[in-house]
Coordinates of C-alpha atoms in Angstrom, one line a residue:
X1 CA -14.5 27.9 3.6
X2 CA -17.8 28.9 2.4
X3 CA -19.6 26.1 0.7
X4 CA -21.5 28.5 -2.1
X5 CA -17.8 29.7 -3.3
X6 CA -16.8 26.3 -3.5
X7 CA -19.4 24.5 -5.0
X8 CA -19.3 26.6 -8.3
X9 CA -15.9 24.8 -8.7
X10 CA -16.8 22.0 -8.2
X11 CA -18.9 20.8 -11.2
X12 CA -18.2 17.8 -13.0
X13 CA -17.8 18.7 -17.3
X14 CA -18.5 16.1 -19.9
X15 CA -15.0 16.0 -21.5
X16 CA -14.5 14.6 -17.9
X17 CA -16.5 12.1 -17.2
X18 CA -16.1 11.1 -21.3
X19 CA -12.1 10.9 -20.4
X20 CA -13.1 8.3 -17.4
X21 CA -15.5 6.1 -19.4
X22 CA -12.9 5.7 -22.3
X23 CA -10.7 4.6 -19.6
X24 CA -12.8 2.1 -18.3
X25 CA -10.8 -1.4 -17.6
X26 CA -13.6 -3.6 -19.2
X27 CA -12.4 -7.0 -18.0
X28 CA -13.2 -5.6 -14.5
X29 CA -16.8 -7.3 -12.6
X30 CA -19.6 -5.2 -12.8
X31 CA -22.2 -4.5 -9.7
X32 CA -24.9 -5.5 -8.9
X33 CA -26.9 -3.4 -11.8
X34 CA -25.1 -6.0 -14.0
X35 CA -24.1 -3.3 -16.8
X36 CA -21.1 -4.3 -17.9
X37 CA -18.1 -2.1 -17.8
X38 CA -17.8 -2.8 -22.0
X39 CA -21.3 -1.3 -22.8
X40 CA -19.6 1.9 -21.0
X41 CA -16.5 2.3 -22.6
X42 CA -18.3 1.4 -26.2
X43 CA -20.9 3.6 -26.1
X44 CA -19.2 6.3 -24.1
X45 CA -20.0 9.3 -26.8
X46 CA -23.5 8.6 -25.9
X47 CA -23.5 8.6 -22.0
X48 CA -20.8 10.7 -20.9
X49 CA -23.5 14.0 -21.2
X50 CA -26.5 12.5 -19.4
X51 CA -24.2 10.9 -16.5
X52 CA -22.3 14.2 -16.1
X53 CA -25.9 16.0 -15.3
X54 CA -26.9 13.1 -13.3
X55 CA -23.3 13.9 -11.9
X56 CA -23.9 17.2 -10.9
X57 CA -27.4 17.1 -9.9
X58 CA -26.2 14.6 -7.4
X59 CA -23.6 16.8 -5.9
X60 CA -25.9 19.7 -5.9
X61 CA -28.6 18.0 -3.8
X62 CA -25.7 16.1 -1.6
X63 CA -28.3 12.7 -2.1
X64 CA -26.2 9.6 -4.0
X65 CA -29.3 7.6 -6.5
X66 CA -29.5 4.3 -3.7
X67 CA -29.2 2.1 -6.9
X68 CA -25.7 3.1 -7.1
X69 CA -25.4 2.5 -2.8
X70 CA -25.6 -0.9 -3.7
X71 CA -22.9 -3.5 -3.9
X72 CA -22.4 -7.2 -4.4
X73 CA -19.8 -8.3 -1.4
X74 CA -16.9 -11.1 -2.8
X75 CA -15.8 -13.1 1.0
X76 CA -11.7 -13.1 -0.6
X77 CA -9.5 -15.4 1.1
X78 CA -6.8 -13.5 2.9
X79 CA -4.7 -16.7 3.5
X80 CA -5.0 -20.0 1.7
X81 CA -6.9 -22.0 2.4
X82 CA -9.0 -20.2 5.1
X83 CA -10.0 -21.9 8.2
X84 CA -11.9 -19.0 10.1
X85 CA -15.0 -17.0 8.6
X86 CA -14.2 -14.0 10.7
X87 CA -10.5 -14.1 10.9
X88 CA -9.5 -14.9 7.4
X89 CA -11.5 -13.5 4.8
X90 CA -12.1 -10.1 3.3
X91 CA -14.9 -8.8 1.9
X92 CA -14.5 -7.0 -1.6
X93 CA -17.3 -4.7 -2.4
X94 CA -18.1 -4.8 -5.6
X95 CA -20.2 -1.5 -6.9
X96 CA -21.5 -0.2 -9.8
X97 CA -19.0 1.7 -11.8
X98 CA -20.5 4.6 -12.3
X99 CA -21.0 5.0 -8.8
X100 CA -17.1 4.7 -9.0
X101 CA -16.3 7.4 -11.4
X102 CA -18.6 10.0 -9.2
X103 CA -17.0 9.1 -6.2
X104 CA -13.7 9.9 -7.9
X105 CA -15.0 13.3 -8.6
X106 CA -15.7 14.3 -5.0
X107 CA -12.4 12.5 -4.2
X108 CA -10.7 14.7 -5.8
X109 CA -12.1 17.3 -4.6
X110 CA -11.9 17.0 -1.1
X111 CA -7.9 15.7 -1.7
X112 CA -7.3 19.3 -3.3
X113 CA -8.4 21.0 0.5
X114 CA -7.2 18.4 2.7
X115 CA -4.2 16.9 1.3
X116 CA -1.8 19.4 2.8
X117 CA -3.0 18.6 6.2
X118 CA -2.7 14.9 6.1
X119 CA 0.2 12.8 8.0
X120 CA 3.2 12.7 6.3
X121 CA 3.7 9.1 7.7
X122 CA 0.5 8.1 6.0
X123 CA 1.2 5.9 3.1
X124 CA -1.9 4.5 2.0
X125 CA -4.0 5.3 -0.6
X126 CA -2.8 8.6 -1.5
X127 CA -0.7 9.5 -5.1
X128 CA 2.8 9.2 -4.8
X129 CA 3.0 7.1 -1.7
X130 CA 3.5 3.0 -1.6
X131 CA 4.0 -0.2 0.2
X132 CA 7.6 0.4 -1.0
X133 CA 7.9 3.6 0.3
X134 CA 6.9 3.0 3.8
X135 CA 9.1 0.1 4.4
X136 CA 12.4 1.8 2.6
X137 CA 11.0 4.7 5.5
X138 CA 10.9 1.9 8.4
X139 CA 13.9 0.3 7.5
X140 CA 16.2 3.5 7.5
X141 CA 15.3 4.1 11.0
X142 CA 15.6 1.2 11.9
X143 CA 19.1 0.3 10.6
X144 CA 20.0 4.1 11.4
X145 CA 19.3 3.3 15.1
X146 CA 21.1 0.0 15.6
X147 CA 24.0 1.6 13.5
X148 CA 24.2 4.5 16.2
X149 CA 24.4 1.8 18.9
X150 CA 21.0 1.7 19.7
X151 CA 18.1 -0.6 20.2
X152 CA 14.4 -0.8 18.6
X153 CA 11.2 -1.5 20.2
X154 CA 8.3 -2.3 17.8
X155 CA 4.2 -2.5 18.0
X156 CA 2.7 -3.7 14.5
X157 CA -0.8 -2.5 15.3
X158 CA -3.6 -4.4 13.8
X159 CA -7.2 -3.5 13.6
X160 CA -10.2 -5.9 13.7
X161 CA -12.0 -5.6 10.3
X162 CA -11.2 -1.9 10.6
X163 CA -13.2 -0.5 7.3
X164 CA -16.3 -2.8 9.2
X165 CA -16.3 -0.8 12.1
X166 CA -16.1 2.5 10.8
X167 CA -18.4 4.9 12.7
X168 CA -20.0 7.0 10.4
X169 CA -20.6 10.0 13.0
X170 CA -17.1 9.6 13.7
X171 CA -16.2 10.6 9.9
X172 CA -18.9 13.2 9.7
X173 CA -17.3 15.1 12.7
X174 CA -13.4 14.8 11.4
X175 CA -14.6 16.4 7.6
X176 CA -16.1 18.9 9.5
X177 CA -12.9 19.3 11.4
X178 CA -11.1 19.1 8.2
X179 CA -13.3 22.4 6.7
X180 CA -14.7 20.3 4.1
X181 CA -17.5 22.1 2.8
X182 CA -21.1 21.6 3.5
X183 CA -22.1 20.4 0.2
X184 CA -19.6 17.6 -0.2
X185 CA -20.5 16.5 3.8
X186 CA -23.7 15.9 3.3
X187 CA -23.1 13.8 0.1
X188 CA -20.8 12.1 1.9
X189 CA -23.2 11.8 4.4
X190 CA -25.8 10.0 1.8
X191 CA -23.1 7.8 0.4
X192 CA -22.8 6.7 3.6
X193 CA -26.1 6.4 4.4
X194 CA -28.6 3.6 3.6
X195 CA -26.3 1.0 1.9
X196 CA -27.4 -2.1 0.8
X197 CA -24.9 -5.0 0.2
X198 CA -25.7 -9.2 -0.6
X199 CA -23.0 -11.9 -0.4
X200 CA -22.0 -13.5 -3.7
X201 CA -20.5 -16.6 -3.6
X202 CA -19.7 -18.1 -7.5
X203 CA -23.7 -17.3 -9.0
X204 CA -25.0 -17.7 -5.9
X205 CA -26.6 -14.7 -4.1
X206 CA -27.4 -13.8 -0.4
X207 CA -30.6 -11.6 0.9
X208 CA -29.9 -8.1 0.9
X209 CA -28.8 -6.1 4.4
X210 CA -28.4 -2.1 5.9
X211 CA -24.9 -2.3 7.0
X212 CA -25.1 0.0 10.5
X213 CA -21.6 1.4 10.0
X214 CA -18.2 0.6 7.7
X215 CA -17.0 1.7 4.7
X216 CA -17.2 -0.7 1.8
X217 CA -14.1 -2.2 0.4
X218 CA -13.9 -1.9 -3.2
X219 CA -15.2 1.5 -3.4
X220 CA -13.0 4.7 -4.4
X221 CA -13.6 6.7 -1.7
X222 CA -13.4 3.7 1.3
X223 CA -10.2 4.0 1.9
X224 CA -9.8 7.9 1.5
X225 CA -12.3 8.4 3.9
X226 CA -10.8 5.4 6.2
X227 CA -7.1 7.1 6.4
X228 CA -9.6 10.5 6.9
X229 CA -10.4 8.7 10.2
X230 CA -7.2 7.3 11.1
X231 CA -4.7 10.3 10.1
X232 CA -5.0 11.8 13.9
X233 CA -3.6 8.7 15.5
X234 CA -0.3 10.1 16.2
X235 CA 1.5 9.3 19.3
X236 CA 4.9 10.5 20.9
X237 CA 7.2 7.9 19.1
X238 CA 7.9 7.4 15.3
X239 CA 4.4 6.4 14.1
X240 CA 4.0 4.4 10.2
X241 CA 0.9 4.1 8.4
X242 CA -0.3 2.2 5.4
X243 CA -4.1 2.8 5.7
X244 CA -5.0 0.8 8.8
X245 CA -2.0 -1.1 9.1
X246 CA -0.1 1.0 11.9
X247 CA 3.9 0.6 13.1
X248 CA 5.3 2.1 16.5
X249 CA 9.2 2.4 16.6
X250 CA 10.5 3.3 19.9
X251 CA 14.3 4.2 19.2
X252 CA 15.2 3.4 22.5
X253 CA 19.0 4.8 24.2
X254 CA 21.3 2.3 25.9
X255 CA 20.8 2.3 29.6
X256 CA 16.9 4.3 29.0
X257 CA 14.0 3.4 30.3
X258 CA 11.2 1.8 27.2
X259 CA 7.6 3.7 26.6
X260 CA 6.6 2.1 24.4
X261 CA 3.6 0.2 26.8
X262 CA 2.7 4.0 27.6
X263 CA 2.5 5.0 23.5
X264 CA 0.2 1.8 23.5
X265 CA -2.1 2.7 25.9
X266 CA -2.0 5.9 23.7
X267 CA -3.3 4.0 20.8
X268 CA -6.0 2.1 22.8
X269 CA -7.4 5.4 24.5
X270 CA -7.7 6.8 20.1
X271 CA -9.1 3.3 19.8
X272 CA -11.8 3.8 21.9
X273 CA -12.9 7.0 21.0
X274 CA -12.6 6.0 17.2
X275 CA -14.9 2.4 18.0
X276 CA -12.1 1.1 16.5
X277 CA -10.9 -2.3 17.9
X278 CA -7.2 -3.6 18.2
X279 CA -6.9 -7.2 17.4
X280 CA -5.0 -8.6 19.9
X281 CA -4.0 -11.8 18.0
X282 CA -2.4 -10.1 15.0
X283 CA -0.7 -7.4 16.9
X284 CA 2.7 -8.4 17.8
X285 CA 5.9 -6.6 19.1
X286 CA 9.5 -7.1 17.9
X287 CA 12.8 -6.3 19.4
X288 CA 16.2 -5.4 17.7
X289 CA 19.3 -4.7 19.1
X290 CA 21.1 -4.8 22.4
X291 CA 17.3 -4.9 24.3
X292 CA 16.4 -8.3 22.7
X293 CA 19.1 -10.0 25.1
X294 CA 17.2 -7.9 28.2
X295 CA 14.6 -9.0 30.1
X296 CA 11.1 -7.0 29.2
X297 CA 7.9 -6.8 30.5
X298 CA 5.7 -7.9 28.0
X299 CA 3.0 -5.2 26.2
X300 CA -0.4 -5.0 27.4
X301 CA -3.4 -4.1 25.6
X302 CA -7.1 -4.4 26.2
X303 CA -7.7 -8.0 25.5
X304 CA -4.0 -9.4 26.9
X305 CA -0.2 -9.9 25.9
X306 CA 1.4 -8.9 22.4
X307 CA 3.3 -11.9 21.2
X308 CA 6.8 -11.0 20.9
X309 CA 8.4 -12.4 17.7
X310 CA 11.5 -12.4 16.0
X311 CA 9.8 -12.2 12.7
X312 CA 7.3 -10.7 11.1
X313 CA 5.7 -10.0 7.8
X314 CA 5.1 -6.5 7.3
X315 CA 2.8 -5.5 4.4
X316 CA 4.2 -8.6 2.6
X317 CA 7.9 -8.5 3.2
X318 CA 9.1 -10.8 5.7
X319 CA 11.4 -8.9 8.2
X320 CA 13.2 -10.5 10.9
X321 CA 14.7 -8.9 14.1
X322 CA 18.4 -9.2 12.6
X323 CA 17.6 -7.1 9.5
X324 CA 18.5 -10.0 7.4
X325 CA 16.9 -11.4 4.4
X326 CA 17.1 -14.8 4.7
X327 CA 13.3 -15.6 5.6
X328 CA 12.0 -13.5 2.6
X329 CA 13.8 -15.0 0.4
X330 CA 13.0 -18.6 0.8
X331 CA 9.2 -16.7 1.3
X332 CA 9.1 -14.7 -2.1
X333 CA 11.1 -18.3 -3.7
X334 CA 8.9 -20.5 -2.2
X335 CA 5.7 -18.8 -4.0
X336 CA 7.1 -18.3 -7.2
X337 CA 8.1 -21.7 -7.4
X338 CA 4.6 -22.7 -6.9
X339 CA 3.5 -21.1 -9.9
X340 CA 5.8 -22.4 -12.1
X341 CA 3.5 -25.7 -12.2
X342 CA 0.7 -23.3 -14.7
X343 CA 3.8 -22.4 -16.1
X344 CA 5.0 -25.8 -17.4
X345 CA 1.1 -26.9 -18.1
X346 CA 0.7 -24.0 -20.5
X347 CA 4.3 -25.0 -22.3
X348 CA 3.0 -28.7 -22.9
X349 CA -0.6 -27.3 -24.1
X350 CA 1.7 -25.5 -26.9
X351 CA 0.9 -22.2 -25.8
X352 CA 3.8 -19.5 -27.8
X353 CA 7.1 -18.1 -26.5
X354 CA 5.9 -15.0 -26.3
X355 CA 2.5 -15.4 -24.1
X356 CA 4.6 -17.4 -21.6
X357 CA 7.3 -14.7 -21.5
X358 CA 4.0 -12.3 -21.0
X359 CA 2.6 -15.1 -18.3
X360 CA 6.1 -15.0 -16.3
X361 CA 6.3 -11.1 -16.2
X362 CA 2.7 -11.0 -15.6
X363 CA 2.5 -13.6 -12.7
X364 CA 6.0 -15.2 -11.3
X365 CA 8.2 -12.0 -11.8
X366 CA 6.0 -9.9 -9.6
X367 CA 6.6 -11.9 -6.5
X368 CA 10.1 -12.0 -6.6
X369 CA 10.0 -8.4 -7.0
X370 CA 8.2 -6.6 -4.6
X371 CA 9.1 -3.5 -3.0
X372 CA 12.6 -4.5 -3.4
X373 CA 13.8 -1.3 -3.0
X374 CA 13.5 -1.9 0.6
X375 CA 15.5 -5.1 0.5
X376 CA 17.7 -5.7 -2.2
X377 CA 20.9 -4.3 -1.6
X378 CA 20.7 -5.7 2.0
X379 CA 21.1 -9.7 -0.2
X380 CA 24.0 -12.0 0.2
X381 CA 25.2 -13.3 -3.2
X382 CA 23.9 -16.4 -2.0
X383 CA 20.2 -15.3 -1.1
X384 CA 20.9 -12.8 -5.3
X385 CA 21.6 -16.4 -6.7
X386 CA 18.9 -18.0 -4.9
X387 CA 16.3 -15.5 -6.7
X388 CA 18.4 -15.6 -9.7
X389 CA 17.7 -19.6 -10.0
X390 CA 13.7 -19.0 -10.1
X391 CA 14.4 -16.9 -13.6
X392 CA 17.0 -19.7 -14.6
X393 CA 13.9 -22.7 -14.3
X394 CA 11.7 -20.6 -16.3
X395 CA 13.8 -20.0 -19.3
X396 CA 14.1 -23.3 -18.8
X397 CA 10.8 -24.8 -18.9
X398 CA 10.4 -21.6 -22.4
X399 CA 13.5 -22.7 -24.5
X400 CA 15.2 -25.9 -23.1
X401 CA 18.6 -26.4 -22.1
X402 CA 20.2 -23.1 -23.2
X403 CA 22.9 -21.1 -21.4
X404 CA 21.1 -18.4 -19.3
X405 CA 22.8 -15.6 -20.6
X406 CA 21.7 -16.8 -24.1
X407 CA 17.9 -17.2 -22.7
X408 CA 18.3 -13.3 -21.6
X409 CA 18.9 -12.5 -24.8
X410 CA 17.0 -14.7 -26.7
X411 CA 13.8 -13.3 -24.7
X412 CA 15.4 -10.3 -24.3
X413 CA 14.7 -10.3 -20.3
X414 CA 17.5 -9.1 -18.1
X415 CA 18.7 -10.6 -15.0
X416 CA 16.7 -10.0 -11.8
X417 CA 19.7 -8.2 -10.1
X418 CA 20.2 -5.8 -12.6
X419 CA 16.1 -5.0 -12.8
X420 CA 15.8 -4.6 -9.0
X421 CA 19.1 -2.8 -9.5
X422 CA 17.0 -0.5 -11.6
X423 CA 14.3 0.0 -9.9
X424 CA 16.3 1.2 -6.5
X425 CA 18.0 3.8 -9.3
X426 CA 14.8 4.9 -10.0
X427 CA 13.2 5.5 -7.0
X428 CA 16.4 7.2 -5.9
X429 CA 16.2 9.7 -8.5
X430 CA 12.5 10.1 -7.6
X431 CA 13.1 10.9 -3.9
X432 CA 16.0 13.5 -4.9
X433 CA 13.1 15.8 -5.7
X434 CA 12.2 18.1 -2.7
X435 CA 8.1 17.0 -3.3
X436 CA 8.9 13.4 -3.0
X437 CA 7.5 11.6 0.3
X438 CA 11.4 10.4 1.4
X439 CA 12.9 13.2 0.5
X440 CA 13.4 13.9 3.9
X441 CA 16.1 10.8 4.3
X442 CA 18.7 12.3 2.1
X443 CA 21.7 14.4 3.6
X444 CA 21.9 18.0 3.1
X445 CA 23.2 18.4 -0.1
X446 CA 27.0 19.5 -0.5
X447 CA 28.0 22.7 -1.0
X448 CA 27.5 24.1 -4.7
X449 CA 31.2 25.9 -4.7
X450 CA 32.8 22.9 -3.5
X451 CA 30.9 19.9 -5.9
X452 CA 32.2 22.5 -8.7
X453 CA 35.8 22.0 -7.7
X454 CA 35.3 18.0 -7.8
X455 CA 37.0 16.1 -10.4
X456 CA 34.0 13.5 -9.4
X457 CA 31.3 15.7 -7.9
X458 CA 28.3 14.2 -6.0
X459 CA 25.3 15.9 -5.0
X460 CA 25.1 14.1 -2.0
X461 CA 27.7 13.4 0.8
X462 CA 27.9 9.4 1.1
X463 CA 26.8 8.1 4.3
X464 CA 29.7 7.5 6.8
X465 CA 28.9 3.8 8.6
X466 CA 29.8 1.7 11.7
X467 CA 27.5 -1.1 10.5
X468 CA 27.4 -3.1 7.1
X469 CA 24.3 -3.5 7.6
X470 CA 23.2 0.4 7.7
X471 CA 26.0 0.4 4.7
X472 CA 23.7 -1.6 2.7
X473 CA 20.8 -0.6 3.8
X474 CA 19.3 1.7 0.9
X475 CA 20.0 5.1 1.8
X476 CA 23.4 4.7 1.9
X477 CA 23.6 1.9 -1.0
X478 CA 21.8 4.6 -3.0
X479 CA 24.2 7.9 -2.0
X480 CA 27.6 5.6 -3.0
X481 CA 25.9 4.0 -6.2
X482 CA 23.8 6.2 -8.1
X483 CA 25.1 9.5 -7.9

């Protein structure tokens, strides 16, 4: 595509970049030029003309201002407490907004020319796609496989820091590869350049560094540019993505041969030429079905042996190898509980009804409700009350001893069940539309003469099981409930 065709349509107009600053979530830290994200929104009508030619000039001369290639770096815990500087902390970029809102201009852009060429098993970072979204994916197979009689191999793939070791000439070469024009390379190319980033720790400030490589964390366009890099890491089996977090499924026949340690030396060869390093501690491999009983040789990778485990936690659901919920739920429980202790704190500091209603939606509902598409109609009535009984405290703690039917009406809340109930419906309805990322997990729709002659027609044939655990898997849950 020739870059002087293209650039005349790409030029950022005011109404724009007015629109984005008006937007502007103003509780939000600012960067390091300390302007803060109020003064934006406020006095928008004022701003949005001079940034959008600062905008624009910047794209037309492919340079970034280096005040805005700045960034204040935030070490956040990724396990609590943290016990290992390199291991358990990541570091948060935090940039100066409008450095934010032109990346999201060239963003855009460069989504509208690659976005058809991108994996469809990439689910990170893109519109439409989710955590939820790749596990419902994972899961089907899965349960699919072991309902068919087979068994399941799996390598959770996990890189070392991977936005820290991103090679820039890496990227420079795959947009190239991509036909991404010349104009939006080479500011690309100064974004990347000749960034300058400090520690901050509370009010207290590191000196500043050149970062030799990586993409900063925090920033719009890290992790575009991050799954950029990653999206030609395809191998012969069934390969998930979220981002950099990457899942191998082998479905592997009764009787045949596993190559899965081959598919793995796969990934370490794209490793390699990516500078991208496997960490050998965090990636695991898990067995289901018939093959967990066998004996197998354990997988290798550059730096030794993949644990084998029996259960894993997969971008934050807990899965085990029987496809049972049990260790979620006492996971997801477990945390919510924990936060009912604020919870009480604020009731006896007097704080209203209604802001600790707003505090439980806002804080405790959350966790019990993660992607639960993936998981909920797979829940014993046991492990349904068990969730159920974290929503029955809280009412508690807000109104007393009331019945909890009363309390649901009272704060007019409904149950847990029906809401992740609802929320499977939804996302059902979503994927029925041939755009949708799963709508390639739904039957062939039934013939249109023959759902005419129904007294009860479905669109959808229901799924035909051997297993109740592939019948309540969500696929299938979804074809016999929601139709």
């Amino acid at each position: 595509m020739a870059s002087d065709g293209y650039i005349s349509k790409c030029s950022v107009l005011p109404e724009s970049v007015l629109a984005k600053l008006e937007r502007i979530r103003v509780h939000k830290a600012p960067g390091p030029d300390g302007l803060p994200n109020w003064v934006l929104k406020e006095f928008a009508p004022f701003l949005y003309e001079p940034l959008c030619a600062i905008f624009n000039a910047s794209v037309r001369e492919g340079s970034m201002p280096l005040r805005w290639k700045l960034a204040n770096v935030l070490p956040v815990p990724k396990s609590n407490p943290p016990t290992s500087i390199e291991c358990d902390l990541r570091p948060i970029s935090l940039t100066p907004t409008v450095s934010k809102i032109l990346e999201s201009f060239v963003g855009s852009w460069m989504l509208q020319l690659i976005d058809y060429q991108l994996d469809t098993y990439q689910f990170g970072a893109l519109k439409g796609r989710s955590t939820t979204h790749v596990l419902v994916d994972i899961l089907h197979q899965w349960s699919k496989a072991l309902d068919d009689g087979h068994s399941v191999r799996v390598a959770f793939i996990d890189y070392m820091k991977a936005f820290d070791h991103v090679d820039h000439n890496v990227i420079l070469q795959k947009l190239k590869a991509y036909d991404v024009p010349d104009f939006i390379v080479r500011w690309i190319t100064s974004f990347l350049c000749n960034r300058q980033h400090r520690v901050k720790v509370s009010e207290s400030f590191s000196g500043w560094a050149t970062p030799h490589g990586g993409m900063p964390q925090g920033s719009w366009l890290g992790p575009l540019i991050f799954i950029l890099l990653i999206d030609d890491l395809k191998t012969q089996l069934l390969t998930h993505k979220y981002v950099d977090d990457t899942t191998v499924s082998e479905i592997t026949v009764r009787g045949s041969v596993s190559e899965m340690q081959r598919t793995v030396d796969e990934v370490i060869q794209w490793s390699q030429a990516n500078r991208m390093n496997i960490n050998c501690k965090k990636t695991k491999e898990m067995v289901l079905g018939p093959l967990s009983k066998e004996t197998l040789t354990p997988l290798v990778i550059t730096s030794g042996t993949v644990e084998r485990v029996s259960v894993f936690k997969l971008l934050g659901v807990t899965i085990n190898s029987a496809l049972k919920w049990d260790n979620h739920v006492t996971t997801i429980v477990s945390k919510a509980v924990k936060r009912l202790w604020f919870l009480k704190k604020l009731k006896r500091a007097g704080v209203s009804v209604k802001d600790l209603v707003y505090y439980y939606q806002a804080v405790i509902r959350p966790v019990l409700e993660y992607a639960c598409p993936a998981w909920h109609s797979g829940l014993t009535k046991e492990q349904t009350k068990t969730i159920e009984d974290v929503q029955r405290r809280v009412f508690q703690v807000i109104l007393g001893n009331v019945s909890y039917d009363e309390a649901c009406r009272t704060l007019n809340v409904s149950s847990l069940s029906d809401r992740r109930d609802e929320q499977c419906k939804t996302l059902f309805k979503q994927m029925t539309n041939q755009s949708h990322i799963l709508h390639r997990l739904l039957p062939a729709k039934r013939d249109a003469q023959l759902i005419g002659r129904l007294r009860s027609a479905k669109l959808y044939p229901t799924s035909h099981a051997r297993t109740a655990r592939f019948l309540k898997s969500f696929i299938p849950y979804s074809l016999a409930n929601f139709q």
